[in-house]
Amino acid sequence: MFSKVLVANRGEVAVRIVRALRELGIKSVVVYSDADKDTLAVRLADESVCIGPTPAAQSYLSIPAIIGSAKSRGAEAVHPGYGFLAENVTFARACAEHDLVFIGPTPEAIEMMGDKNIARETMKRIGVPTVPGSDGPVTTVAEAARFAEEVGYPVLIKASAGGGGKGMRVVENPEQIEAAFVAARTEAAAAFANDEVYLEKYLLRPRHIEIQVLADTQGNALHLCERDCSIQRRHQKLLEEAPSPAVSPELRERMGAAALAAVREVSYRGAGTVEFLLDERGDFYFMEMNTRIQVEHPVTEAITGTDLIKEQLRIAAGEPISFLERVPLTPQGHAIEFRINAEDPFNSFWPNPGTIKTLTLPGGPGVRIDTHVFAGYTVPPSYDSLIAKLIVWGATREEAIARGRRALDEIAIEGIKTTIPFHRVVLDEKDFIAGDVRTDYLPTHEDVLLAGASSAGATPGALG
Ligand code: ADP
């Protein structure tokens, strides 16, 4: 096992990784930008290094600064977390060139799955269904319009290098296609320095179901059941649960087999997620593979009794997956994750950075909080708005929901607006309670959510 690992990230995931390192007896080095010098990860880590000014391009995305810090502090490996350089093939290669273990898959696997277009071709070749789409990239409006006529509107323009819902545009009719095409390319160029886009048929009312996979260097590959991430805003996840209320053991087995086929095809190693859309008929389609740990990994940990960050570290160090004797895993109980963002959910989820005046966190059975914030902390405007994750576990979905209500009533954050009241309203909404949620949940439940919000506003947390 490694003796020292550098954490190339910030926020809650940096804290999460430092904790795993501490439990494994590995020394941690955290890098930070000027804006983050007083953060929790920096306080908890054994060592820390300032790598540059606040803009991510000059700090968390600076490959020379990160590699230089790892070498000067004597780290043997680098954990990239999620976002920033986690799926950057140049970074993975730079680590290898400097004799550092990149905690993730090989550069070749990142490359094959990182380009969504190539990933789709790979999946088609091995017989996994994909959403009907253009044959490769689309470079002109005319070509885009031709594809849309062929498969029928609505269609979705997607960035090949896409992530976080960026560079994506739904097109309802021919009048919209030109503007959407230009907008998607511009956004993709700005976000990923790559303006390549392709088209897909836009599926109506699907669920977002993803399969967590793990593969070690000894040839063991397994899946850890699914997560249902259908509650989204503008294609970005807000609430995730495991298992999915829509997935039977038989469907889980088929989706798990499709995910593992992808793992084998690209000789994947480490933790990864294969994302699918599930339609109303129960047919599923490959969407993309994320070659990193994901924000929502704790719900899987809760229902499988595993620690995915430790597994990543073990695999990167050449050790086998630690729980092979328990495979195949079946879900134990039910878990829900609530993303607590510094955003105003009742004002278009507008970012709401600022100083946290008081903070009361929930506890008790089945409650987990992953966060880097504390009372007095100022949420900077420069990065992602995720400030905490609340994960609840229950023996049944009903118990998890009841626990979620209880924990969301206990939590109180004063000073900034957050998504907490949004989650609280969802937990009382009848379609959510029935497990009947699709990716159009927000637009189709706006009235209920807003009505719930005005009454929730009167009691901002039992303790608040
Ligand atoms: P990103 O990598 O930017 O997160 P994804 O490919 O993972 O983008 O898609 C994000 C979300 O967009 C999905 O969860 C789903 O809600 C929606 N989506 C993507 N592709 C389609 C499609 N072909 N039809 C309908 N919805 C889609």
PDB file of N, CA and C and ligand atoms in Angstrom, residues 116 131-132 156 158 162-166 168 192 198 200-208 229-230 232 234-237 275-277 287-288 290 292 439, ligand 1:
ATOM      1  N   LYS A 116     -17.735  10.746 -25.691  1.00  0.00           N
ATOM      2  CA  LYS A 116     -19.023  10.040 -25.650  1.00  0.00           C
ATOM      3  C   LYS A 116     -19.341   9.350 -26.967  1.00  0.00           C
ATOM      4  N   VAL A 131     -28.877   4.921 -27.243  1.00  0.00           N
ATOM      5  CA  VAL A 131     -29.968   5.763 -27.737  1.00  0.00           C
ATOM      6  C   VAL A 131     -29.702   6.009 -29.228  1.00  0.00           C
ATOM      7  N   PRO A 132     -30.739   5.923 -30.094  1.00  0.00           N
ATOM      8  CA  PRO A 132     -30.500   6.200 -31.506  1.00  0.00           C
ATOM      9  C   PRO A 132     -29.812   7.554 -31.665  1.00  0.00           C
ATOM     10  N   LEU A 156     -31.648  15.689 -29.137  1.00  0.00           N
ATOM     11  CA  LEU A 156     -30.770  16.298 -28.148  1.00  0.00           C
ATOM     12  C   LEU A 156     -29.399  16.488 -28.784  1.00  0.00           C
ATOM     13  N   LYS A 158     -25.574  17.014 -28.100  1.00  0.00           N
ATOM     14  CA  LYS A 158     -24.695  16.741 -26.956  1.00  0.00           C
ATOM     15  C   LYS A 158     -23.235  16.970 -27.325  1.00  0.00           C
ATOM     16  N   GLY A 162     -18.733  16.175 -23.249  1.00  0.00           N
ATOM     17  CA  GLY A 162     -19.668  16.707 -22.255  1.00  0.00           C
ATOM     18  C   GLY A 162     -19.560  16.166 -20.843  1.00  0.00           C
ATOM     19  N   GLY A 163     -20.139  16.919 -19.934  1.00  0.00           N
ATOM     20  CA  GLY A 163     -20.205  16.555 -18.526  1.00  0.00           C
ATOM     21  C   GLY A 163     -20.957  17.639 -17.788  1.00  0.00           C
ATOM     22  N   GLY A 164     -21.641  17.243 -16.692  1.00  0.00           N
ATOM     23  CA  GLY A 164     -22.352  18.223 -15.871  1.00  0.00           C
ATOM     24  C   GLY A 164     -23.465  18.941 -16.618  1.00  0.00           C
ATOM     25  N   GLY A 165     -24.019  18.273 -17.625  1.00  0.00           N
ATOM     26  CA  GLY A 165     -25.147  18.850 -18.352  1.00  0.00           C
ATOM     27  C   GLY A 165     -24.755  20.004 -19.276  1.00  0.00           C
ATOM     28  N   LYS A 166     -23.463  20.265 -19.422  1.00  0.00           N
ATOM     29  CA  LYS A 166     -23.040  21.394 -20.267  1.00  0.00           C
ATOM     30  C   LYS A 166     -22.922  20.979 -21.739  1.00  0.00           C
ATOM     31  N   MET A 168     -25.332  20.849 -23.849  1.00  0.00           N
ATOM     32  CA  MET A 168     -26.451  19.972 -24.201  1.00  0.00           C
ATOM     33  C   MET A 168     -27.673  20.842 -24.483  1.00  0.00           C
ATOM     34  N   PHE A 192     -15.154  22.772 -22.388  1.00  0.00           N
ATOM     35  CA  PHE A 192     -14.260  21.620 -22.562  1.00  0.00           C
ATOM     36  C   PHE A 192     -13.150  21.854 -23.576  1.00  0.00           C
ATOM     37  N   TYR A 198     -22.688  15.849 -31.142  1.00  0.00           N
ATOM     38  CA  TYR A 198     -23.393  14.822 -31.901  1.00  0.00           C
ATOM     39  C   TYR A 198     -24.861  14.878 -31.489  1.00  0.00           C
ATOM     40  N   GLU A 200     -28.665  12.931 -30.526  1.00  0.00           N
ATOM     41  CA  GLU A 200     -29.372  11.730 -30.081  1.00  0.00           C
ATOM     42  C   GLU A 200     -30.855  11.992 -30.155  1.00  0.00           C
ATOM     43  N   LYS A 201     -31.606  10.935 -30.324  1.00  0.00           N
ATOM     44  CA  LYS A 201     -33.052  11.038 -30.152  1.00  0.00           C
ATOM     45  C   LYS A 201     -33.278  11.422 -28.698  1.00  0.00           C
ATOM     46  N   TYR A 202     -34.182  12.390 -28.433  1.00  0.00           N
ATOM     47  CA  TYR A 202     -34.453  12.775 -27.045  1.00  0.00           C
ATOM     48  C   TYR A 202     -35.567  11.876 -26.512  1.00  0.00           C
ATOM     49  N   LEU A 203     -35.233  11.007 -25.570  1.00  0.00           N
ATOM     50  CA  LEU A 203     -36.228  10.079 -25.038  1.00  0.00           C
ATOM     51  C   LEU A 203     -37.176  10.827 -24.111  1.00  0.00           C
ATOM     52  N   LEU A 204     -38.459  10.472 -24.181  1.00  0.00           N
ATOM     53  CA  LEU A 204     -39.435  11.158 -23.345  1.00  0.00           C
ATOM     54  C   LEU A 204     -39.610  10.413 -22.027  1.00  0.00           C
ATOM     55  N   ARG A 205     -39.539  11.114 -20.967  1.00  0.00           N
ATOM     56  CA  ARG A 205     -39.779  10.593 -19.625  1.00  0.00           C
ATOM     57  C   ARG A 205     -38.951   9.361 -19.240  1.00  0.00           C
ATOM     58  N   PRO A 206     -37.639   9.348 -19.528  1.00  0.00           N
ATOM     59  CA  PRO A 206     -36.859   8.193 -19.063  1.00  0.00           C
ATOM     60  C   PRO A 206     -36.482   8.343 -17.595  1.00  0.00           C
ATOM     61  N   ARG A 207     -35.985   7.259 -17.036  1.00  0.00           N
ATOM     62  CA  ARG A 207     -35.302   7.346 -15.743  1.00  0.00           C
ATOM     63  C   ARG A 207     -33.809   7.300 -16.015  1.00  0.00           C
ATOM     64  N   HIS A 208     -33.050   7.963 -15.151  1.00  0.00           N
ATOM     65  CA  HIS A 208     -31.587   7.867 -15.224  1.00  0.00           C
ATOM     66  C   HIS A 208     -31.179   6.787 -14.233  1.00  0.00           C
ATOM     67  N   CYS A 229     -30.980   8.263 -10.459  1.00  0.00           N
ATOM     68  CA  CYS A 229     -30.651   9.691 -10.364  1.00  0.00           C
ATOM     69  C   CYS A 229     -31.598  10.494 -11.242  1.00  0.00           C
ATOM     70  N   SER A 230     -32.876  10.142 -11.193  1.00  0.00           N
ATOM     71  CA  SER A 230     -33.837  10.777 -12.100  1.00  0.00           C
ATOM     72  C   SER A 230     -34.218  12.182 -11.669  1.00  0.00           C
ATOM     73  N   GLN A 232     -33.510  15.605 -11.313  1.00  0.00           N
ATOM     74  CA  GLN A 232     -32.460  16.472 -11.849  1.00  0.00           C
ATOM     75  C   GLN A 232     -33.032  17.844 -12.148  1.00  0.00           C
ATOM     76  N   ARG A 234     -32.158  20.673 -15.049  1.00  0.00           N
ATOM     77  CA  ARG A 234     -31.370  20.918 -16.253  1.00  0.00           C
ATOM     78  C   ARG A 234     -30.273  19.884 -16.430  1.00  0.00           C
ATOM     79  N   HIS A 235     -30.650  18.619 -16.355  1.00  0.00           N
ATOM     80  CA  HIS A 235     -29.739  17.496 -16.583  1.00  0.00           C
ATOM     81  C   HIS A 235     -28.653  17.387 -15.522  1.00  0.00           C
ATOM     82  N   GLN A 236     -28.838  18.039 -14.379  1.00  0.00           N
ATOM     83  CA  GLN A 236     -27.884  17.876 -13.287  1.00  0.00           C
ATOM     84  C   GLN A 236     -28.589  17.260 -12.087  1.00  0.00           C
ATOM     85  N   LYS A 237     -27.927  16.268 -11.490  1.00  0.00           N
ATOM     86  CA  LYS A 237     -28.564  15.497 -10.427  1.00  0.00           C
ATOM     87  C   LYS A 237     -28.725  16.310  -9.142  1.00  0.00           C
ATOM     88  N   GLU A 275     -23.693   4.742 -17.182  1.00  0.00           N
ATOM     89  CA  GLU A 275     -24.995   5.408 -17.092  1.00  0.00           C
ATOM     90  C   GLU A 275     -25.929   4.971 -18.217  1.00  0.00           C
ATOM     91  N   PHE A 276     -27.185   4.734 -17.840  1.00  0.00           N
ATOM     92  CA  PHE A 276     -28.196   4.311 -18.806  1.00  0.00           C
ATOM     93  C   PHE A 276     -29.443   5.171 -18.663  1.00  0.00           C
ATOM     94  N   LEU A 277     -30.230   5.210 -19.734  1.00  0.00           N
ATOM     95  CA  LEU A 277     -31.594   5.725 -19.630  1.00  0.00           C
ATOM     96  C   LEU A 277     -32.508   4.507 -19.700  1.00  0.00           C
ATOM     97  N   MET A 287     -25.742   5.495 -22.058  1.00  0.00           N
ATOM     98  CA  MET A 287     -25.590   6.921 -22.280  1.00  0.00           C
ATOM     99  C   MET A 287     -24.109   7.306 -22.244  1.00  0.00           C
ATOM    100  N   GLU A 288     -23.440   6.984 -21.143  1.00  0.00           N
ATOM    101  CA  GLU A 288     -21.998   7.272 -21.064  1.00  0.00           C
ATOM    102  C   GLU A 288     -21.397   6.512 -19.891  1.00  0.00           C
ATOM    103  N   ASN A 290     -18.651   7.115 -16.756  1.00  0.00           N
ATOM    104  CA  ASN A 290     -17.806   8.050 -16.020  1.00  0.00           C
ATOM    105  C   ASN A 290     -16.650   7.272 -15.405  1.00  0.00           C
ATOM    106  N   ARG A 292     -14.460   7.603 -13.073  1.00  0.00           N
ATOM    107  CA  ARG A 292     -14.006   8.218 -11.818  1.00  0.00           C
ATOM    108  C   ARG A 292     -15.020   7.876 -10.720  1.00  0.00           C
ATOM    109  N   THR A 439     -36.871  11.829 -15.431  1.00  0.00           N
ATOM    110  CA  THR A 439     -35.985  12.995 -15.506  1.00  0.00           C
ATOM    111  C   THR A 439     -36.750  14.300 -15.706  1.00  0.00           C
TER     112      THR A 439
HETATM  113  P1  ADP B   1     -23.498  14.882 -18.700  1.00  0.00           P
HETATM  114  O1  ADP B   1     -22.292  14.037 -18.977  1.00  0.00           O
HETATM  115  O2  ADP B   1     -23.375  16.294 -19.195  1.00  0.00           O
HETATM  116  O3  ADP B   1     -23.977  14.780 -17.279  1.00  0.00           O
HETATM  117  P2  ADP B   1     -25.280  12.821 -19.648  1.00  0.00           P
HETATM  118  O4  ADP B   1     -25.025  12.200 -20.961  1.00  0.00           O
HETATM  119  O5  ADP B   1     -24.846  12.072 -18.428  1.00  0.00           O
HETATM  120  O6  ADP B   1     -24.639  14.294 -19.616  1.00  0.00           O
HETATM  121  O7  ADP B   1     -26.822  13.172 -19.510  1.00  0.00           O
HETATM  122  C1  ADP B   1     -27.315  13.909 -18.398  1.00  0.00           C
HETATM  123  C2  ADP B   1     -28.821  13.844 -18.357  1.00  0.00           C
HETATM  124  O8  ADP B   1     -29.396  14.344 -19.573  1.00  0.00           O
HETATM  125  C3  ADP B   1     -29.408  12.447 -18.221  1.00  0.00           C
HETATM  126  O9  ADP B   1     -29.444  12.020 -16.900  1.00  0.00           O
HETATM  127  C4  ADP B   1     -30.805  12.658 -18.795  1.00  0.00           C
HETATM  128  O10 ADP B   1     -31.652  13.289 -17.879  1.00  0.00           O
HETATM  129  C5  ADP B   1     -30.562  13.619 -19.921  1.00  0.00           C
HETATM  130  N1  ADP B   1     -30.352  12.936 -21.215  1.00  0.00           N
HETATM  131  C6  ADP B   1     -29.169  12.633 -21.800  1.00  0.00           C
HETATM  132  N2  ADP B   1     -29.356  12.023 -22.992  1.00  0.00           N
HETATM  133  C7  ADP B   1     -30.695  11.928 -23.182  1.00  0.00           C
HETATM  134  C8  ADP B   1     -31.545  11.437 -24.239  1.00  0.00           C
HETATM  135  N3  ADP B   1     -31.038  10.925 -25.356  1.00  0.00           N
HETATM  136  N4  ADP B   1     -32.873  11.505 -24.060  1.00  0.00           N
HETATM  137  C9  ADP B   1     -33.414  12.063 -22.949  1.00  0.00           C
HETATM  138  N5  ADP B   1     -32.690  12.570 -21.939  1.00  0.00           N
HETATM  139  C10 ADP B   1     -31.340  12.517 -22.042  1.00  0.00           C
END
